[in-house]
Amino acid sequence: MSVSSDTARHLDTLESEAIHVIRETAAQFERPVLMFSGGKDSLVMTHLARKAFYPATIPFPLLHVDTGHNFPETIRFRDDLMERIGANLIVRTVQESIDKGRVKEEQGPNASRNKLQIVTLLDALDELDVDAALGGARRDEEKARAKERFFSHRDRFGQWDPKKQRPELWNQYNGRRNPNEHFRVFPLSNWTELDVWQYIDREDLEIPNLYLAHKRDVVERDGSLLAKSDYITLRDGEHYAEKMVRFRTIGDMTCTGAFESTATTIPEVIEEVATATHSERGGRTDDQRSEAAMEDRKRKGYF
C-alpha cells in the first residue's frame, strides 16, 4: 500500500525517535531486555531493535512472560520468528509461579492469568538482574499508559508511581537509578495504532494471522467476543457462535476480545483502524474490571 509523502515523513520521524530511545537504553543500562509478546507492537519493537544495531544482532535478550493461556497461533509465530532472526529469547511462565506457590490461580467463569503475570515478570526481572525493560506500550492505547515517560522509573519493588516520574526535556533521558530499581522504556510512546499498522505495511513485516479477519467460534460476554478455548467456562445461557472476527490486541485468551471484521489484508486493516469508533483495547475484559484497572495493575508492576 503506497503512502503519501507526509505519512512517509511522519513514519520516518517516529522510526528515528524510537531507534534513538533504543540506542540510549543500550548505552545507559547494563542488562536491558526487550519484552516480547508476539503482538504487533512487540514485533515492531523487535524490527526497530534489529535496525538500531544492524549489521550486528540485537545486543540484549528478548523476554516473554507466557501466561499459558496464549493463543496457539501466537506461540507458533513467536518460535518461528525467533528462529528466523536468531534472537536470544528467554521465556518465563505463570505456571511456574503457580507451581512455586508464588501466585494463586483465579477461579470462576471470569478467571484469568493476566494479573498473575505481574509476579512472574517481577521475579524474572529480579532473576536476570534487569535494569531496563523495553516495551511496546503506546500512550494512545489507554489513559494510564498516557502518563508514562519514555524512561519510566520503577522502585525497588517494581512498582510505578506516575507522580514520581522524571521530566524529559527534548530528547534527554535520565536513567539514573538506585540499587534494585529499574526502568521500563517505551520507544513507541508517540505512535498510534494507525502508525503501527502503516509502518508494518511499509516495512512488509509478517504478523500473526489473528490480526486479520477469519472465521472463529466466539462467545459474547459483557460486550466482548471471547474466542473458544479450553480456558473459557461458559455461563448459563451462553453459547459459541461462528463469526468473522479479528483481534486488535493479542494477549491472554481469557480476556482478549475480538471484533467483528471483514479486513483480511493489512491495507484493509489500516482503512478499518482509520475509521474505527471504538478504542483498541475496548475488547479487553481485564481493563473492564474497574475504571482504573490498568493503572492499578501498572502500579503493582504490570507492563
Short mmCIF file of C-alpha atoms in Angstrom, two decimals:
data_model
loop_
_atom_site.label_atom_id
_atom_site.label_comp_id
_atom_site.label_asym_id
_atom_site.label_seq_id
_atom_site.Cartn_x
_atom_site.Cartn_y
_atom_site.Cartn_z
CA MET A 1 0.00 0.00 0.00
CA SER A 2 1.52 3.33 -1.03
CA VAL A 3 1.51 6.18 1.46
CA SER A 4 1.61 9.92 0.99
CA SER A 5 4.88 11.81 1.32
CA ASP A 6 3.58 13.38 4.55
CA THR A 7 2.82 9.94 6.01
CA ALA A 8 6.23 8.65 4.90
CA ARG A 9 7.99 11.57 6.62
CA HIS A 10 5.87 11.04 9.73
CA LEU A 11 6.81 7.36 9.90
CA ASP A 12 10.48 8.23 9.33
CA THR A 13 10.34 10.65 12.28
CA LEU A 14 8.72 8.08 14.56
CA GLU A 15 11.21 5.41 13.49
CA SER A 16 14.17 7.73 14.11
CA GLU A 17 12.86 8.69 17.57
CA ALA A 18 12.24 5.05 18.56
CA ILE A 19 15.68 3.91 17.37
CA HIS A 20 17.27 6.77 19.31
CA VAL A 21 15.50 5.65 22.51
CA ILE A 22 16.53 2.02 21.94
CA ARG A 23 20.16 3.03 21.43
CA GLU A 24 20.03 5.27 24.51
CA THR A 25 18.79 2.29 26.51
CA ALA A 26 21.69 0.14 25.33
CA ALA A 27 24.10 2.96 26.16
CA GLN A 28 22.78 3.83 29.63
CA PHE A 29 21.95 0.39 31.01
CA GLU A 30 23.98 -2.76 31.51
CA ARG A 31 21.34 -5.50 31.39
CA PRO A 32 18.33 -4.44 29.30
CA VAL A 33 15.75 -6.83 27.89
CA LEU A 34 13.09 -6.36 25.22
CA MET A 35 9.66 -7.58 26.29
CA PHE A 36 8.14 -9.75 23.56
CA SER A 37 4.54 -10.96 23.42
CA GLY A 38 4.13 -11.77 19.73
CA GLY A 39 1.76 -8.83 19.33
CA LYS A 40 2.10 -6.15 16.66
CA ASP A 41 3.82 -3.62 18.93
CA SER A 42 6.48 -6.05 20.12
CA LEU A 43 7.01 -7.12 16.50
CA VAL A 44 7.65 -3.50 15.53
CA MET A 45 9.93 -3.12 18.56
CA THR A 46 11.94 -6.17 17.52
CA HIS A 47 12.24 -4.86 13.96
CA LEU A 48 13.40 -1.45 15.22
CA ALA A 49 15.96 -3.06 17.54
CA ARG A 50 17.36 -5.03 14.62
CA LYS A 51 17.60 -1.82 12.59
CA ALA A 52 19.18 0.07 15.50
CA PHE A 53 22.18 -2.27 15.71
CA TYR A 54 22.45 -3.64 12.15
CA PRO A 55 24.58 -5.37 10.94
CA ALA A 56 25.17 -6.66 14.47
CA THR A 57 22.50 -8.72 16.18
CA ILE A 58 20.26 -7.32 18.91
CA PRO A 59 22.68 -6.92 21.85
CA PHE A 60 20.19 -7.90 24.56
CA PRO A 61 17.76 -10.79 25.04
CA LEU A 62 14.02 -10.80 24.43
CA LEU A 63 11.80 -11.81 27.36
CA HIS A 64 8.35 -13.37 27.05
CA VAL A 65 6.14 -13.85 30.11
CA ASP A 66 3.90 -16.71 28.99
CA THR A 67 0.59 -16.99 30.85
CA GLY A 68 0.00 -20.49 29.46
CA HIS A 69 -3.30 -19.21 28.09
CA ASN A 70 -1.89 -17.58 24.97
CA PHE A 71 -3.33 -18.16 21.53
CA PRO A 72 -1.54 -21.17 19.98
CA GLU A 73 -1.06 -19.11 16.81
CA THR A 74 0.92 -16.53 18.82
CA ILE A 75 3.30 -19.10 20.29
CA ARG A 76 3.94 -20.69 16.89
CA PHE A 77 4.59 -17.28 15.36
CA ARG A 78 6.93 -16.36 18.24
CA ASP A 79 9.03 -19.50 17.87
CA ASP A 80 9.22 -19.23 14.07
CA LEU A 81 10.29 -15.58 14.26
CA MET A 82 12.95 -16.19 16.90
CA GLU A 83 14.45 -18.99 14.82
CA ARG A 84 14.39 -16.86 11.68
CA ILE A 85 16.12 -13.80 13.17
CA GLY A 86 18.39 -15.69 15.57
CA ALA A 87 17.30 -13.72 18.64
CA ASN A 88 18.01 -14.80 22.21
CA LEU A 89 14.55 -15.46 23.67
CA ILE A 90 14.02 -16.06 27.38
CA VAL A 91 10.62 -17.45 28.44
CA ARG A 92 9.21 -17.41 31.95
CA THR A 93 5.77 -18.88 32.66
CA VAL A 94 2.93 -18.10 35.02
CA GLN A 95 2.55 -21.85 35.52
CA GLU A 96 5.99 -21.92 37.14
CA SER A 97 4.85 -19.16 39.52
CA ILE A 98 1.71 -21.16 40.37
CA ASP A 99 3.72 -24.36 40.94
CA LYS A 100 6.08 -22.49 43.29
CA GLY A 101 3.17 -21.05 45.27
CA ARG A 102 4.08 -17.51 44.24
CA VAL A 103 0.57 -16.85 42.89
CA LYS A 104 -2.83 -18.48 43.21
CA GLU A 105 -4.94 -19.43 40.22
CA GLU A 106 -8.19 -17.48 39.92
CA GLN A 107 -11.44 -19.44 39.96
CA GLY A 108 -14.83 -18.94 38.33
CA PRO A 109 -16.10 -18.22 34.81
CA ASN A 110 -14.09 -14.99 34.52
CA ALA A 111 -10.84 -16.49 35.83
CA SER A 112 -7.73 -15.12 34.11
CA ARG A 113 -3.98 -15.38 34.48
CA ASN A 114 -3.42 -11.90 33.11
CA LYS A 115 -2.95 -10.25 36.50
CA LEU A 116 -0.87 -13.18 37.78
CA GLN A 117 1.88 -12.43 35.26
CA ILE A 118 2.89 -9.38 37.33
CA VAL A 119 4.64 -11.67 39.83
CA THR A 120 6.20 -13.77 37.07
CA LEU A 121 7.51 -10.63 35.37
CA LEU A 122 8.96 -9.10 38.54
CA ASP A 123 10.57 -12.42 39.51
CA ALA A 124 12.11 -12.70 36.04
CA LEU A 125 13.48 -9.14 36.13
CA ASP A 126 14.98 -9.85 39.55
CA GLU A 127 16.42 -13.22 38.50
CA LEU A 128 18.02 -11.73 35.38
CA ASP A 129 19.10 -8.57 37.24
CA VAL A 130 17.43 -6.44 34.56
CA ASP A 131 17.95 -2.69 34.84
CA ALA A 132 15.79 -1.68 31.86
CA ALA A 133 12.88 -3.47 30.19
CA LEU A 134 11.93 -2.19 26.74
CA GLY A 135 8.24 -2.47 25.87
CA GLY A 136 5.89 -1.57 23.03
CA ALA A 137 3.24 0.28 25.06
CA ARG A 138 1.91 3.46 23.46
CA ARG A 139 0.30 6.49 25.04
CA ASP A 140 -2.76 6.32 22.79
CA GLU A 141 -3.73 2.83 24.00
CA GLU A 142 -5.15 3.64 27.41
CA LYS A 143 -5.30 6.58 29.84
CA ALA A 144 -2.88 5.03 32.36
CA ARG A 145 -0.30 4.43 29.63
CA ALA A 146 -0.67 8.07 28.54
CA LYS A 147 1.06 9.02 31.82
CA GLU A 148 4.23 7.09 31.03
CA ARG A 149 7.55 8.72 30.11
CA PHE A 150 9.95 7.21 27.57
CA PHE A 151 12.14 6.20 30.54
CA SER A 152 9.62 5.19 33.21
CA HIS A 153 11.09 4.66 36.66
CA ARG A 154 10.20 1.67 38.87
CA ASP A 155 11.08 1.44 42.56
CA ARG A 156 12.86 -1.48 44.23
CA PHE A 157 9.53 -3.34 44.46
CA GLY A 158 8.95 -2.95 40.72
CA GLN A 159 6.11 -0.52 41.33
CA TRP A 160 5.20 2.59 39.34
CA ASP A 161 4.19 5.96 40.74
CA PRO A 162 3.03 8.36 38.00
CA LYS A 163 3.68 11.31 40.34
CA LYS A 164 7.37 10.46 40.69
CA GLN A 165 8.42 10.29 37.06
CA ARG A 166 11.33 12.38 35.81
CA PRO A 167 10.97 15.28 33.39
CA GLU A 168 12.16 14.60 29.85
CA LEU A 169 13.38 17.73 28.11
CA TRP A 170 13.80 17.43 24.36
CA ASN A 171 15.50 14.05 23.84
CA GLN A 172 17.36 13.84 27.16
CA TYR A 173 16.51 10.75 29.21
CA ASN A 174 17.56 10.24 32.81
CA GLY A 175 18.36 6.60 33.54
CA ARG A 176 19.88 7.08 36.99
CA ARG A 177 18.66 4.51 39.47
CA ASN A 178 19.32 3.26 42.96
CA PRO A 179 20.21 -0.38 43.66
CA ASN A 180 17.37 -2.82 42.86
CA GLU A 181 15.40 -0.21 40.92
CA HIS A 182 14.78 -0.47 37.19
CA PHE A 183 13.22 1.35 34.27
CA ARG A 184 10.54 0.47 31.77
CA VAL A 185 11.40 2.04 28.41
CA PHE A 186 8.74 2.82 25.79
CA PRO A 187 10.21 3.79 22.39
CA LEU A 188 6.75 3.70 20.74
CA SER A 189 5.24 6.20 23.17
CA ASN A 190 4.30 8.71 20.45
CA TRP A 191 2.99 6.15 17.97
CA THR A 192 -0.68 5.46 17.38
CA GLU A 193 -2.37 2.22 16.38
CA LEU A 194 -2.66 3.61 12.84
CA ASP A 195 1.06 4.49 12.79
CA VAL A 196 1.93 0.93 13.80
CA TRP A 197 -0.15 -0.59 11.01
CA GLN A 198 1.15 1.82 8.38
CA TYR A 199 4.71 1.03 9.48
CA ILE A 200 4.05 -2.73 9.37
CA ASP A 201 2.73 -2.29 5.85
CA ARG A 202 5.67 -0.14 4.75
CA GLU A 203 8.27 -2.48 6.23
CA ASP A 204 6.43 -5.57 4.97
CA LEU A 205 6.51 -7.24 8.39
CA GLU A 206 4.95 -10.63 8.98
CA ILE A 207 2.17 -10.69 11.58
CA PRO A 208 0.17 -13.39 13.38
CA ASN A 209 -2.95 -14.23 11.36
CA LEU A 210 -5.07 -13.36 14.42
CA TYR A 211 -4.85 -9.72 13.32
CA LEU A 212 -6.63 -10.47 10.04
CA ALA A 213 -10.32 -11.33 9.75
CA HIS A 214 -11.08 -15.05 9.93
CA LYS A 215 -13.91 -17.33 10.98
CA ARG A 216 -13.78 -18.32 14.64
CA ASP A 217 -16.14 -19.62 17.30
CA VAL A 218 -16.66 -16.91 19.90
CA VAL A 219 -18.93 -16.24 22.87
CA GLU A 220 -20.29 -12.79 23.62
CA ARG A 221 -19.66 -11.82 27.23
CA ASP A 222 -20.08 -8.36 28.76
CA GLY A 223 -19.77 -6.73 25.35
CA SER A 224 -16.65 -8.68 24.30
CA LEU A 225 -16.25 -11.60 21.89
CA LEU A 226 -14.06 -14.23 23.54
CA ALA A 227 -12.55 -16.99 21.42
CA LYS A 228 -13.48 -20.59 22.13
CA SER A 229 -10.78 -22.27 24.18
CA ASP A 230 -10.16 -24.74 26.98
CA TYR A 231 -9.70 -21.76 29.31
CA ILE A 232 -13.21 -20.34 28.92
CA THR A 233 -16.05 -21.66 31.10
CA LEU A 234 -19.45 -20.88 29.63
CA ARG A 235 -22.06 -19.33 31.91
CA ASP A 236 -25.68 -20.46 31.91
CA GLY A 237 -27.31 -19.34 28.70
CA GLU A 238 -24.03 -18.67 26.87
CA HIS A 239 -23.12 -20.46 23.65
CA TYR A 240 -20.48 -20.26 20.97
CA ALA A 241 -21.27 -18.90 17.53
CA GLU A 242 -19.10 -18.71 14.42
CA LYS A 243 -18.32 -15.13 13.39
CA MET A 244 -15.92 -13.35 11.09
CA VAL A 245 -13.57 -11.62 13.52
CA ARG A 246 -10.08 -10.28 14.03
CA PHE A 247 -8.11 -9.12 17.07
CA ARG A 248 -6.73 -5.61 17.59
CA THR A 249 -4.63 -6.71 20.58
CA ILE A 250 -3.20 -10.12 21.43
CA GLY A 251 -2.95 -11.39 24.99
CA ASP A 252 -4.39 -13.98 27.32
CA MET A 253 -7.27 -15.85 25.62
CA THR A 254 -9.44 -15.43 28.69
CA CYS A 255 -9.57 -11.65 28.44
CA THR A 256 -8.67 -10.67 24.86
CA GLY A 257 -11.82 -9.90 22.93
CA ALA A 258 -12.22 -10.00 19.17
CA PHE A 259 -14.03 -7.56 16.90
CA GLU A 260 -16.30 -8.45 14.01
CA SER A 261 -14.44 -7.54 10.84
CA THR A 262 -14.02 -8.26 7.14
CA ALA A 263 -10.44 -6.89 6.95
CA THR A 264 -8.38 -9.77 5.54
CA THR A 265 -5.37 -7.73 4.36
CA ILE A 266 -3.15 -5.16 6.05
CA PRO A 267 -4.39 -2.31 3.78
CA GLU A 268 -7.95 -3.22 4.81
CA VAL A 269 -6.89 -3.23 8.47
CA ILE A 270 -5.39 0.25 8.01
CA GLU A 271 -8.63 1.50 6.50
CA GLU A 272 -10.62 -0.07 9.33
CA VAL A 273 -8.40 1.41 12.04
CA ALA A 274 -8.54 4.85 10.43
CA THR A 275 -12.33 4.88 10.71
CA ALA A 276 -12.73 2.98 14.00
CA THR A 277 -15.07 4.43 16.62
CA HIS A 278 -14.06 2.02 19.41
CA SER A 279 -10.75 2.04 21.26
CA GLU A 280 -8.08 -0.54 20.51
CA ARG A 281 -8.40 -2.13 23.97
CA GLY A 282 -12.20 -1.93 24.01
CA GLY A 283 -12.44 -5.71 23.82
CA ARG A 284 -10.08 -6.36 26.75
CA THR A 285 -12.15 -7.64 29.67
CA ASP A 286 -9.20 -7.19 32.06
CA ASP A 287 -9.44 -3.43 31.50
CA GLN A 288 -13.14 -3.51 32.38
CA ARG A 289 -12.77 -4.93 35.90
CA SER A 290 -12.68 -1.38 37.25
CA GLU A 291 -12.42 2.13 35.84
CA ALA A 292 -8.75 2.28 36.86
CA ALA A 293 -7.95 -1.40 36.20
CA MET A 294 -4.89 -0.75 34.02
CA GLU A 295 -3.42 1.87 36.32
CA ASP A 296 -3.93 -0.38 39.36
CA ARG A 297 -2.06 -3.20 37.61
CA LYS A 298 0.71 -0.90 36.41
CA ARG A 299 1.29 0.45 39.93
CA LYS A 300 1.90 -3.14 41.06
CA GLY A 301 4.37 -3.89 38.26
CA TYR A 302 2.27 -4.78 35.20
CA PHE A 303 3.81 -3.78 31.89
#
